[in-house]
C-alpha angles and dihedrals in degrees: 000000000000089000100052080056103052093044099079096039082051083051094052097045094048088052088044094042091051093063085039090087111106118229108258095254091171100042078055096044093047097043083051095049086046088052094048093050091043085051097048081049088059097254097138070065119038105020092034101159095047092049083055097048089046092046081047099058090045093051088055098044081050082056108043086047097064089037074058090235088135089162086063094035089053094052090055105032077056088041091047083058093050099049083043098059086038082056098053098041090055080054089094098049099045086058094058100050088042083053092050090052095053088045100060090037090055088048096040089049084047083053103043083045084049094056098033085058091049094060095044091055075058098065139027123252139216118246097250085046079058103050093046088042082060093044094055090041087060102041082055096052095050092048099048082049086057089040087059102041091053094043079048090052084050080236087141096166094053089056097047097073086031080064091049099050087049099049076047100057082042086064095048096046087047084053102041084053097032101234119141 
């Protein structure tokens, strides 16, 4: 007879018990602090993927927390450390592929001013084709010299879209003058 009587007050205290486990406030604490200091290296940049997957599994320990599954908070909120440290040590090597890439395109738009020249120097051009001809030289100019200065600063993702404005001035200036 005892034990008919302590089955359902082992039952209780098990139900109870199992609320009783407390949110993992310092594995938090520590996976947003990992993903701050990923971010401030330039992760969210230049390890991009990693800085997602990282933001992901902190979001999900943020929302196991309030449904009270601590157990599962705490595996993601220790899994959002990990793929943030992950994130800010492939900084490095996301810079240095970004810097591969704006080298070859500095070189490629050198290249395309260097032919374009070559077939102007092939025809005559109206005044108003000259003056615009000088416009865009020098707005070349002025863009490869920010392109370097950001590649200089190692400020990689400001240079990227700064490459892109000036291959786009490139293709006005091709079509003001028609030149292909």
């Amino acid at each position: 007879m005892v034990h008919r009587d302590v089955f359902p007050i082992i039952l209780v205290s098990i139900v109870l018990c199992s609320g009783c486990a407390d949110p993992p406030v310092e594995e938090m604490m520590q996976a947003e602090t990992a993903i701050q200091i990923a971010q401030a290296a330039g992760a969210n940049e230049y390890a991009s993927a990693d800085f997602r997957a990282a933001a992901a599994a902190l979001a999900d320990a943020k929302s196991r927390t309030e449904r009270k599954d601590y157990e599962g908070a705490r595996a993601s909120a220790l899994d959002a450390l990990q793929k943030s440290e992950a994130a800010k040590n492939n900084v490095e090597v996301g810079k240095r592929g970004m810097k591969e890439v704006l080298d070859r395109a500095l070189i490629a738009l050198q290249d395309e001013w260097t032919q374009f020249g070559q077939k102007l120097n092939k025809r005559s051009l109206a005044k108003a084709q000259q003056t615009a001809l000088e416009e865009a030289r020098s707005t070349f100019d002025e863009g490869i010299e920010n392109i370097n200065g950001h590649i200089e600063a190692g400020d990689y993702a400001e240079a990227l879209p700064l490459v892109k404005y000036v291959r786009g001035n490139m293709t006005k200036i091709k079509e003001t003058i028609n030149i292909e």
